[in-house]
Short mmCIF file of C-alpha atoms in Angstrom, two decimals:
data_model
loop_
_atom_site.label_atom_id
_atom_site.label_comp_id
_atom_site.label_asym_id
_atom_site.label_seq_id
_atom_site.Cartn_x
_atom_site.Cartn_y
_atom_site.Cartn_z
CA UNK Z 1 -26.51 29.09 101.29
CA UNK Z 2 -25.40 32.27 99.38
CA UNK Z 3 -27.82 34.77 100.47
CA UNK Z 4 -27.92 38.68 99.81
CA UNK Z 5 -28.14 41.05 103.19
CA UNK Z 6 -31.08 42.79 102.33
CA UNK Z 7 -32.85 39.56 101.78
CA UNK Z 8 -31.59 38.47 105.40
CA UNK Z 9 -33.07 41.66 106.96
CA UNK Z 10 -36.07 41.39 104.98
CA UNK Z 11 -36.31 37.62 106.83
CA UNK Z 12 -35.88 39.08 110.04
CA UNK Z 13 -39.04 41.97 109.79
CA UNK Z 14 -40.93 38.63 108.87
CA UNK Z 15 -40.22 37.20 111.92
CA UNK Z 16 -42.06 33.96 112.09
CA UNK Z 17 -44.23 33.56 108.82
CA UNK Z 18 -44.32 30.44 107.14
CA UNK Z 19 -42.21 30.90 103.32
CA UNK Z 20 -42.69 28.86 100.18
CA UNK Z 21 -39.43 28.60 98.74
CA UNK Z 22 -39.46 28.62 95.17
CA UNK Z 23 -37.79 25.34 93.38
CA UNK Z 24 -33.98 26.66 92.23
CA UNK Z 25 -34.22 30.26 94.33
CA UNK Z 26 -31.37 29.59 96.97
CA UNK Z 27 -27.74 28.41 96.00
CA UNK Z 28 -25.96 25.54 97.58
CA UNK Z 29 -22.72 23.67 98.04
CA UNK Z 30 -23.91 21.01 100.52
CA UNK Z 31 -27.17 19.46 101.32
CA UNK Z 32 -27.43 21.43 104.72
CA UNK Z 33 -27.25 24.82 102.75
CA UNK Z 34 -31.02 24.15 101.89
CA UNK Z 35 -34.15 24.59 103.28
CA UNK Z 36 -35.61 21.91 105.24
CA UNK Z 37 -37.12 19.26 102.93
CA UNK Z 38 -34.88 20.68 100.16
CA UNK Z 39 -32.28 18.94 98.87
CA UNK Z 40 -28.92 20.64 96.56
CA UNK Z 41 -28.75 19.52 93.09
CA UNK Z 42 -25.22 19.09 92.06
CA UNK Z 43 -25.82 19.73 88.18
CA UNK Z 44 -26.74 23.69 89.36
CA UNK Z 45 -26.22 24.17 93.03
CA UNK Z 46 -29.28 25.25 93.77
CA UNK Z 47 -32.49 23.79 96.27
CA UNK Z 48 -35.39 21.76 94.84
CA UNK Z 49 -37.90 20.19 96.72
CA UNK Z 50 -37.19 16.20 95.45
CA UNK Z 51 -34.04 14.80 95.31
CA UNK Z 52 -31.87 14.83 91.93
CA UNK Z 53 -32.24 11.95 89.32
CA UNK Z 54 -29.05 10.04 89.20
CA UNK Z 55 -26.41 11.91 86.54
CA UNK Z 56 -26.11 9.39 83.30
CA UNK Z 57 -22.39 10.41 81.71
CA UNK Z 58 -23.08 11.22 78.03
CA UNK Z 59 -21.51 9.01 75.29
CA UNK Z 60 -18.41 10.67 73.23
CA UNK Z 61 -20.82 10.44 70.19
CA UNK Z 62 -22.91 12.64 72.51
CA UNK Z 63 -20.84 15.21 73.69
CA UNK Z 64 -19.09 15.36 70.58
CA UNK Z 65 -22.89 16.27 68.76
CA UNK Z 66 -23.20 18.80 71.63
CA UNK Z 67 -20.19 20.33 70.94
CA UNK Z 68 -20.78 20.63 67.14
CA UNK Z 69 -24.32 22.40 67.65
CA UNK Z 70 -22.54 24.97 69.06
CA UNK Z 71 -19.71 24.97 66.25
CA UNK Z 72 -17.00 23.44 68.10
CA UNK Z 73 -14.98 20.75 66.11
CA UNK Z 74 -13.85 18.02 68.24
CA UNK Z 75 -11.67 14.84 67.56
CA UNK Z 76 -9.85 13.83 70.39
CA UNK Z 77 -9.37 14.37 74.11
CA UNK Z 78 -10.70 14.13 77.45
CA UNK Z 79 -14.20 15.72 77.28
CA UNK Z 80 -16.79 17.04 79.86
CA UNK Z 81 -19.31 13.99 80.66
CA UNK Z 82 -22.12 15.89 81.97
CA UNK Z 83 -21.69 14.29 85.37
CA UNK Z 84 -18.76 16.37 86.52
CA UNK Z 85 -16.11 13.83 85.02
CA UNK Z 86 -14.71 13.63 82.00
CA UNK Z 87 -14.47 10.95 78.97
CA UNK Z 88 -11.87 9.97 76.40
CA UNK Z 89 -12.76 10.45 73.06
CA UNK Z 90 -11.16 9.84 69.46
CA UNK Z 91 -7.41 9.58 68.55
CA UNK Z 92 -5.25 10.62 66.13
CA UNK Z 93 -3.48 8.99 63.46
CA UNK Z 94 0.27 8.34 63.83
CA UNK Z 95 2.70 11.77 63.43
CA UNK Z 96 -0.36 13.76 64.67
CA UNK Z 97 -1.12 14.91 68.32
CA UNK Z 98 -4.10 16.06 70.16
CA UNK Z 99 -4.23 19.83 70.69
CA UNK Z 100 -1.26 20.75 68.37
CA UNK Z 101 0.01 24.02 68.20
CA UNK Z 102 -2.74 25.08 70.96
CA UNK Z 103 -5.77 23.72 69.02
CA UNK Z 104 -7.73 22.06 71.54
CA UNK Z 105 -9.43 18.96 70.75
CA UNK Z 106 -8.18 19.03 67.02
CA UNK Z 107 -5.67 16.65 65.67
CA UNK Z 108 -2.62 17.96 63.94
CA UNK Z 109 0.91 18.14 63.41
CA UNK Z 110 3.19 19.61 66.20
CA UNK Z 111 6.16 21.22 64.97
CA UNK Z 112 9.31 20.17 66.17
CA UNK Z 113 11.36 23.22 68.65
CA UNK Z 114 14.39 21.97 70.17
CA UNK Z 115 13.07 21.79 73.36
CA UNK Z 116 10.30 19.06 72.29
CA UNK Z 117 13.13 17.30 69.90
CA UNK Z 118 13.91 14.00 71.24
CA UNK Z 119 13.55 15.26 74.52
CA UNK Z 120 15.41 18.37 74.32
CA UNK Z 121 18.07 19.27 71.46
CA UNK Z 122 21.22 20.27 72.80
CA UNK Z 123 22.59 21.09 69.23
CA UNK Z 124 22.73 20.66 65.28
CA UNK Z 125 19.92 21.03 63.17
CA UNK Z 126 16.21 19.95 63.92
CA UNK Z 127 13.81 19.00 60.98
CA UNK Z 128 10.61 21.39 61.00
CA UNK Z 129 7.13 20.04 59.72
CA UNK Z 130 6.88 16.76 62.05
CA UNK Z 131 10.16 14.93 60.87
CA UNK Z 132 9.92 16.70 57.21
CA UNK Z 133 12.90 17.48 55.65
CA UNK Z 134 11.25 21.15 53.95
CA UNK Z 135 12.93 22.99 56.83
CA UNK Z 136 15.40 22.99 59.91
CA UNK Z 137 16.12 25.07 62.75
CA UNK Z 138 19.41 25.47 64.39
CA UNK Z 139 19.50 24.31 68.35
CA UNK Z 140 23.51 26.02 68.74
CA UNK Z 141 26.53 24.64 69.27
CA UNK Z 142 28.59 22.48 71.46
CA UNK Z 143 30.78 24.42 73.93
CA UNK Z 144 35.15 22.97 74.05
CA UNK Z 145 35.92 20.16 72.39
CA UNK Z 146 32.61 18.76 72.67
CA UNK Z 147 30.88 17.04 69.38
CA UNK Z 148 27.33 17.46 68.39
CA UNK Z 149 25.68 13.46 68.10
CA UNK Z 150 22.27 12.92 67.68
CA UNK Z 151 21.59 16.62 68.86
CA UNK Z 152 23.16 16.09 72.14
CA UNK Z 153 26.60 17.46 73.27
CA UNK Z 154 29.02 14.93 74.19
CA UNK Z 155 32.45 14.49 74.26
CA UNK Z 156 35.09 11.79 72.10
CA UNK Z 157 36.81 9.00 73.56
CA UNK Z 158 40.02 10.37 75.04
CA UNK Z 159 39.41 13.79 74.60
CA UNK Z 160 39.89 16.27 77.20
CA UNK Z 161 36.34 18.60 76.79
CA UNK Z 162 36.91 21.39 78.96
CA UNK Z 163 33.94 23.01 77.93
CA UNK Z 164 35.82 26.76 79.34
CA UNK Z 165 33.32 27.80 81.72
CA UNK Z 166 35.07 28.63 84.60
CA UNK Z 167 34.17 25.75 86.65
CA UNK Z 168 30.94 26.03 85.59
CA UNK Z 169 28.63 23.70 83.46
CA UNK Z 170 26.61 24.63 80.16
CA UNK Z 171 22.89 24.74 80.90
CA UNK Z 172 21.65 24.54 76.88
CA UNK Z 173 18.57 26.72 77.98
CA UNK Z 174 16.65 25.90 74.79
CA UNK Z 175 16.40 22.23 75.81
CA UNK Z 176 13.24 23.32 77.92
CA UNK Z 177 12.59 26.58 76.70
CA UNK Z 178 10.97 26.98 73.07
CA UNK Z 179 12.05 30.44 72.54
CA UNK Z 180 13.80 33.37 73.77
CA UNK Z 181 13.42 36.62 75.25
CA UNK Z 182 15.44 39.59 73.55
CA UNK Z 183 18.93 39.35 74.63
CA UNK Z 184 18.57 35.36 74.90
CA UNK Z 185 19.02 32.94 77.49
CA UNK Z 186 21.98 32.44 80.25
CA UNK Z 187 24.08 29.39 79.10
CA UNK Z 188 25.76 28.73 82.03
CA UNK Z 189 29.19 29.92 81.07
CA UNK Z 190 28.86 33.61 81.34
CA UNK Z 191 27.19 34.05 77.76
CA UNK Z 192 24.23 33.81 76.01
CA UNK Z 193 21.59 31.80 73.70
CA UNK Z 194 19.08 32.52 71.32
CA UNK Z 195 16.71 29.99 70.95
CA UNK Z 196 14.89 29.74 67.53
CA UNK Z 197 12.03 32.74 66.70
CA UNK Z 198 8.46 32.06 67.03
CA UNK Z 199 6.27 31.24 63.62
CA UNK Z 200 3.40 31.92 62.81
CA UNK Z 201 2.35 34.83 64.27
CA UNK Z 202 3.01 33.33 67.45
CA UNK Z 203 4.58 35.64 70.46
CA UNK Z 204 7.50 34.17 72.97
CA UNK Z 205 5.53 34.36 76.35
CA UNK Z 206 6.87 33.67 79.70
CA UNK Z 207 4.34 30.31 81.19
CA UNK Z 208 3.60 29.98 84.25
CA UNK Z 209 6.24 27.21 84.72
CA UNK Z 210 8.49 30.12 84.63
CA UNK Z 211 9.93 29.10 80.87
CA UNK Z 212 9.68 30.78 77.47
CA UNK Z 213 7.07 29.17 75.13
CA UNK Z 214 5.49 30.30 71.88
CA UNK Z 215 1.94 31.23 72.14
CA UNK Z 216 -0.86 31.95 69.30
CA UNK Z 217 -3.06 34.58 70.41
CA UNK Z 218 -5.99 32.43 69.29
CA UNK Z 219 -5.96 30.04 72.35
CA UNK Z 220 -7.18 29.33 75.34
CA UNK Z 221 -4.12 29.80 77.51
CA UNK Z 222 -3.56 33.64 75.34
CA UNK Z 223 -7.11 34.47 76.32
CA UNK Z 224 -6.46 33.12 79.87
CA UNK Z 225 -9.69 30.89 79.81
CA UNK Z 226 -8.55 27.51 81.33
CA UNK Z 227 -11.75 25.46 81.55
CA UNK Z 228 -15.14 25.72 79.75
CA UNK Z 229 -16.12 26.55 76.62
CA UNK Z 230 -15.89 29.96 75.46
CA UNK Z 231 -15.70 32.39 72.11
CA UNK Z 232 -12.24 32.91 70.76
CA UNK Z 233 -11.55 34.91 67.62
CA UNK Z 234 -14.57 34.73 66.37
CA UNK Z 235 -15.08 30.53 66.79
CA UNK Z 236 -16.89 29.08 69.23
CA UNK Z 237 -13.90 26.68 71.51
CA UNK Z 238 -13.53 24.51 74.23
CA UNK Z 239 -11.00 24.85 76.57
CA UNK Z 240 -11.49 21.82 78.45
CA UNK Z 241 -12.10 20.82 82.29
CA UNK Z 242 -9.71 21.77 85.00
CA UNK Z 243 -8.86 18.14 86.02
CA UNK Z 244 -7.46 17.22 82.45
CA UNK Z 245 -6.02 21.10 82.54
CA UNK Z 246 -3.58 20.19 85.49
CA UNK Z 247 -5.49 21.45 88.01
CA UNK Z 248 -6.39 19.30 91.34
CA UNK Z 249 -9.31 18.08 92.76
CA UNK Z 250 -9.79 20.97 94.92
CA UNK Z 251 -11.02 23.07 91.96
CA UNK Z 252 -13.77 23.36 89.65
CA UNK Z 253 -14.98 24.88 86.54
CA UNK Z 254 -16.67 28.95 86.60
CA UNK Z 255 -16.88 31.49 83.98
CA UNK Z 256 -13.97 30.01 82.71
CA UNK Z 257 -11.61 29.82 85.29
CA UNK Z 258 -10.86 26.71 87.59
CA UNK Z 259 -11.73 28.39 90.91
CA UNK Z 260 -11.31 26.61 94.47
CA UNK Z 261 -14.25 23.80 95.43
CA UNK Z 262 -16.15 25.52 98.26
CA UNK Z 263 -19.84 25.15 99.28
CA UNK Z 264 -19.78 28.58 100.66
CA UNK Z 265 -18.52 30.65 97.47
CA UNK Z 266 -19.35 32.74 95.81
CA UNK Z 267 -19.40 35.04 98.91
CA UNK Z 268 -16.76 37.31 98.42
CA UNK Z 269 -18.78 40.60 97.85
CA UNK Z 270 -20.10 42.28 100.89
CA UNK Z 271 -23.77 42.38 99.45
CA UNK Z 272 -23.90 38.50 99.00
CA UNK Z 273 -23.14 36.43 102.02
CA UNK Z 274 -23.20 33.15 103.05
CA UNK Z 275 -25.43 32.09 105.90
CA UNK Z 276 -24.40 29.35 107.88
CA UNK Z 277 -26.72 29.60 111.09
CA UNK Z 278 -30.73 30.16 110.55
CA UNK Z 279 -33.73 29.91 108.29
CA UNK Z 280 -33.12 26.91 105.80
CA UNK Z 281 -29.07 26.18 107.34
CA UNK Z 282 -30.35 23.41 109.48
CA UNK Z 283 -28.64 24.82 111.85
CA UNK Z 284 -30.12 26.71 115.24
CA UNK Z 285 -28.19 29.76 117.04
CA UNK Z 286 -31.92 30.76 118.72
CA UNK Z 287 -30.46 30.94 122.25
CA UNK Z 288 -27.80 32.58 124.74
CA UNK Z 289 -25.18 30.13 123.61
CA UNK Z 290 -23.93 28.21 120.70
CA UNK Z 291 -21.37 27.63 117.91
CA UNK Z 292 -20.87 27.15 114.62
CA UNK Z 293 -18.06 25.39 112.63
CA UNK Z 294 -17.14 25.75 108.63
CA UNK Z 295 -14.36 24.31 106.01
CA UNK Z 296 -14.08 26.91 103.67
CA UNK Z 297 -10.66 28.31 101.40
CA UNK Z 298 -9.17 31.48 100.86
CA UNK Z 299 -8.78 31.15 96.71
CA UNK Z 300 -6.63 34.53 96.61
CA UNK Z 301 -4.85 36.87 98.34
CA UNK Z 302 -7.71 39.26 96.88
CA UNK Z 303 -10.41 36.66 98.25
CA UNK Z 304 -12.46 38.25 100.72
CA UNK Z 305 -14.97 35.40 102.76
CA UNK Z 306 -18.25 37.00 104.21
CA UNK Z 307 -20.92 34.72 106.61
CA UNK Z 308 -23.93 36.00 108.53
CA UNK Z 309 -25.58 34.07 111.20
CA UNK Z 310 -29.20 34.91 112.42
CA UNK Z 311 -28.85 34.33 116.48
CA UNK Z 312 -31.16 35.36 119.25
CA UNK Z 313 -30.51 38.78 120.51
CA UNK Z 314 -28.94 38.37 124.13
CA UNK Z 315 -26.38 39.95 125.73
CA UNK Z 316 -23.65 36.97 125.45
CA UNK Z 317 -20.50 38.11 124.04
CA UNK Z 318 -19.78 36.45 120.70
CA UNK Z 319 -16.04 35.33 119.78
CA UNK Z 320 -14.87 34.19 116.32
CA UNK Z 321 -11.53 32.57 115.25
CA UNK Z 322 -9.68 30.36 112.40
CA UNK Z 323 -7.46 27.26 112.88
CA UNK Z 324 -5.40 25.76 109.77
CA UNK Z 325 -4.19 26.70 106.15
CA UNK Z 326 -1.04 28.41 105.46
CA UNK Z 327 -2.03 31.94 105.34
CA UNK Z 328 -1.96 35.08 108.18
CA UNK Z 329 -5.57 35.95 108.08
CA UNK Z 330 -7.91 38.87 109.14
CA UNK Z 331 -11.15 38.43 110.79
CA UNK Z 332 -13.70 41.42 111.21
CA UNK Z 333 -17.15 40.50 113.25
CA UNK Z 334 -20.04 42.71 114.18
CA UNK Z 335 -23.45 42.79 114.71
CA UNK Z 336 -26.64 43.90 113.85
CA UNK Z 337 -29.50 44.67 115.99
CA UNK Z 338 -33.37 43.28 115.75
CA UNK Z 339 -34.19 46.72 113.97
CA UNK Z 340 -30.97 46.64 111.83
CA UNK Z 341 -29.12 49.18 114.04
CA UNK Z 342 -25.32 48.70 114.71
CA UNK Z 343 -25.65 46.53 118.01
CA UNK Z 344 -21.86 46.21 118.93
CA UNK Z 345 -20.99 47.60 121.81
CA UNK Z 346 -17.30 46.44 122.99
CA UNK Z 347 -14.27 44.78 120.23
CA UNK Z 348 -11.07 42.92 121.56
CA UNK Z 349 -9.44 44.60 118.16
CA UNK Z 350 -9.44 47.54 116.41
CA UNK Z 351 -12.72 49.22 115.13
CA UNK Z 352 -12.85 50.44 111.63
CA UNK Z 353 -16.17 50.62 108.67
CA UNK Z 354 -16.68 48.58 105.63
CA UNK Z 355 -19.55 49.61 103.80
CA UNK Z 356 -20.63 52.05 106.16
CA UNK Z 357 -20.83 49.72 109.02
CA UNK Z 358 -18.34 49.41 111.95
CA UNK Z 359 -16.51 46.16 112.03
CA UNK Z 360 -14.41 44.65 115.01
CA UNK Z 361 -11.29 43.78 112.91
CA UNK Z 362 -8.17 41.23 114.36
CA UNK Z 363 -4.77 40.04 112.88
CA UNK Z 364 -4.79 37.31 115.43
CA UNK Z 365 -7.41 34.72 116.59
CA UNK Z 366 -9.41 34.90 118.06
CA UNK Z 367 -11.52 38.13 117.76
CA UNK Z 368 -14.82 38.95 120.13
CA UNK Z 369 -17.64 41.67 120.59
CA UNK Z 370 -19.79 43.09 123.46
CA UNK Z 371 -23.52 43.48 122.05
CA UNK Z 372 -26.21 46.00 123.11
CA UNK Z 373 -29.16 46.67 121.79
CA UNK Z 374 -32.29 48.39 122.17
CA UNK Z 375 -34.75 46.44 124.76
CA UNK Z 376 -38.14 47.70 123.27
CA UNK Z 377 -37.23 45.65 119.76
CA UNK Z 378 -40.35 42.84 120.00
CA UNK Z 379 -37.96 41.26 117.68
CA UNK Z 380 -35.65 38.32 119.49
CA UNK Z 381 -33.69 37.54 116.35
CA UNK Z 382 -30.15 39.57 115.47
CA UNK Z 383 -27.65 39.26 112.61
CA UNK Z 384 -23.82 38.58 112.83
CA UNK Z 385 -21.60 39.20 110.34
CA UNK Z 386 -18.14 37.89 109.89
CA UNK Z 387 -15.42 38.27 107.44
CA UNK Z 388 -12.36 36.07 106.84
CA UNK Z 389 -9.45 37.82 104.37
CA UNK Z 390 -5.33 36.78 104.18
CA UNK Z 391 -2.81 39.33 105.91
CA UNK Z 392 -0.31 37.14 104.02
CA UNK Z 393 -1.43 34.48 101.28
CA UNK Z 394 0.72 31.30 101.06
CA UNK Z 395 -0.75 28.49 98.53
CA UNK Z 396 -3.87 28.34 96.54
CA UNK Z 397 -7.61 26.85 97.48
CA UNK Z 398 -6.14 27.02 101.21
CA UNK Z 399 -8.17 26.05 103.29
CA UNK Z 400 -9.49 26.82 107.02
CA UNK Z 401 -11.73 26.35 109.72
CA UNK Z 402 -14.07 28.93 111.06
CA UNK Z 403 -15.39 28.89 114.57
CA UNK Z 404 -18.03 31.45 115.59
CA UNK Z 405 -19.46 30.88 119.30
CA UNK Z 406 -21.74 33.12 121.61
CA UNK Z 407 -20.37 32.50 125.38
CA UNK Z 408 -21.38 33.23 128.83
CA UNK Z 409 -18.96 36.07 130.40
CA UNK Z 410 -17.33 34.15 132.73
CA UNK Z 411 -16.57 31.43 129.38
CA UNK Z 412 -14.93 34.60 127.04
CA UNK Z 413 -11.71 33.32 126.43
CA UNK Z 414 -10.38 37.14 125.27
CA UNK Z 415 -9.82 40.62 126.82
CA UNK Z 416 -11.76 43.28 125.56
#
């Protein structure tokens, strides 16, 4: 349940009153996020109070007539279904390909580079306009003795075809790479290429597969939208759904950007947490002891996690710590009296303030506070909060485990 911290304090000053919660006011990733007798509707992650009719995928016919109210042309291509999948639609006509030239869901014709020529063009001339003969671009030439045949490089029967690179071997870098940077490409033999020039308008971009590609600036990947739909130069386009983008099933579609699958996000902005122990959770922390597990991911190396629990105010110390993922992570944990005071009292780490409130903060699991509070609070119900940021990020969407327990003294696995 994403949940903003004033909201949470509000919650405590009403103690024990009995809430009607609006249909659609709290967010959810999983059904134990809501309310009790709520359940979490997967078309808009958020709490209703009667389960969600069963998703129908829409028809290509449909989603292409959806598409075109908004002024998007479509005629081919995997397409959203409405029911967080996707559905093949159209096809186009022999010599023309799906998305050509970086128009989405439009039929056309791609033109021919060397690196897309008959699976890479080591040499000779390439026909331009789909196999037309109007045009041709020049993929180099064969290094030694070597003869160009059917644009590869390769060398005549009994013919010694040294190709002179000092032991080395030609690497014909505009095989995989459409363009060129200024100054070219290494060849492999101490020299350089120059792949063919970008048309168009087009500008020679490094991807993110680390090779030189032409790239319109009126497209998806220029306006670095990867999923959704989405205005670009003026026309209304869809840039698709992050499964059919490349992207795995760990990720999903937001404000155009295929963002890591986790029923706790977004809380990654110290005003909007994510409570996972109290009102509407399911879950109960209303005594000297407990504990609390999560599966959450780290999306970033800027990704910053935040969780509040509401717990009974006692004087048990309360310990937090991470197991799994790749990444060196930071964990800060405090807490917050009945009356909203700072209420901790002791840290195993160092102390330092975010947002104007002092935080127990810890390279190294696992992390625990002393709490003390003031005794004349009629209140019995306290806030902790807990953070969960990378020292070091190593993959994306990794994932961890969060463990936050309240202990006996004689149980507090830590030194403080």
């Amino acid at each position: 349940m994403r949940i903003r911290l004033v909201l949470i304090l509000g919650l405590i000053a009403l103690g024990g009153c009995e809430l009607a919660v609006p249909n659609g006011l709290f967010g959810c990733g999983q059904p134990t996020d809501c309310p009790s007798g709520y359940f979490c509707w997967g078309s808009d992650s958020r709490c209703y109070d009667s389960k969600e009719p069963e998703c129908a995928p829409k028809t290509c016919d449909q989603v292409i007539g959806d598409f075109a109210s908004l002024g998007i042309p479509i005629e081919c291509g995997a397409l959203p279904d409405g029911c967080d999948g996707s559905i093949e639609c159209g096809g186009c006509a022999e010599g023309s390909v799906c998305g050509a030239n970086g128009q989405n869901f439009i039929c056309g014709c791609e033109e021919n580079t060397c690196a897309n020529y008959g699976g890479g063009a080591e040499c000779g001339a390439v026909p331009t306009r789909c196999g037309g003969d109007e045009g041709a671009i020049s993929c180099g030439s064969c290094f030694g003795e070597q003869i160009c045949v059917d644009n590869q490089c390769v060398c005549p029967s009994g013919v010694n075809c040294d190709p002179g690179c000092d032991g080395g071997e030609p690497t014909y870098p505009c095989t995989t790479n459409e363009c060129s940077p200024p100054g070219g490409l290494p060849d492999g033999c101490g020299g350089f290429t120059n792949c063919p020039p970008c048309s168009n308008g087009e500008d020679c971009v490094l991807s993110d597969d680390l090779l030189y590609e032409c790239l319109g600036a009126c497209t998806c990947e220029a306006q670095g939208v990867e999923c959704g739909s989405t205005t670009i130069c003026g026309s209304p386009t869809l840039c698709g759904t992050c499964a059919d983008n490349g992207f795995d099933g760990g990720y999903h579609c937001e404000s155009g950007r295929c963002v890591c699958r986790d029923s706790f996000e977004s809380n990654d902005t110290f005003d909007t947490f994510a409570l996972i122990c109290g009102e509407g959770t399911g879950l109960n922390c209303m005594q000297d002891a407990w504990g609390i597990d999560v599966q959450a991911t780290l999306h970033s190396s800027q990704d910053i996690d935040y969780y509040v629990l509401q717990v009974l105010d006692a004087p048990t110390p309360i310990i937090a710590q991470t197991f799994g993922g790749l990444s060196n992570r930071v964990l800060s944990l405090t807490y917050l009296c009945p009356d909203g005071s700072e209420g901790m009292d002791k840290c195993s780490g160092s102390v330092d303030s975010a947002e104007g409130i002092k935080f127990c903060f810890s390279e190294s699991d696992p992390i625990g506070i002393e709490r003390r509070c003031n005794e004349s609070v009629s209140s019995a119900m306290g806030l902790v909060l807990v953070g969960v940021e990378a020292s070091t990020f190593r993959g994306v969407c990794d994932g961890y485990q969060l463990n936050v327990f309240a202990t006996f003294g004689t149980e507090v696995p830590i030194q403080f």
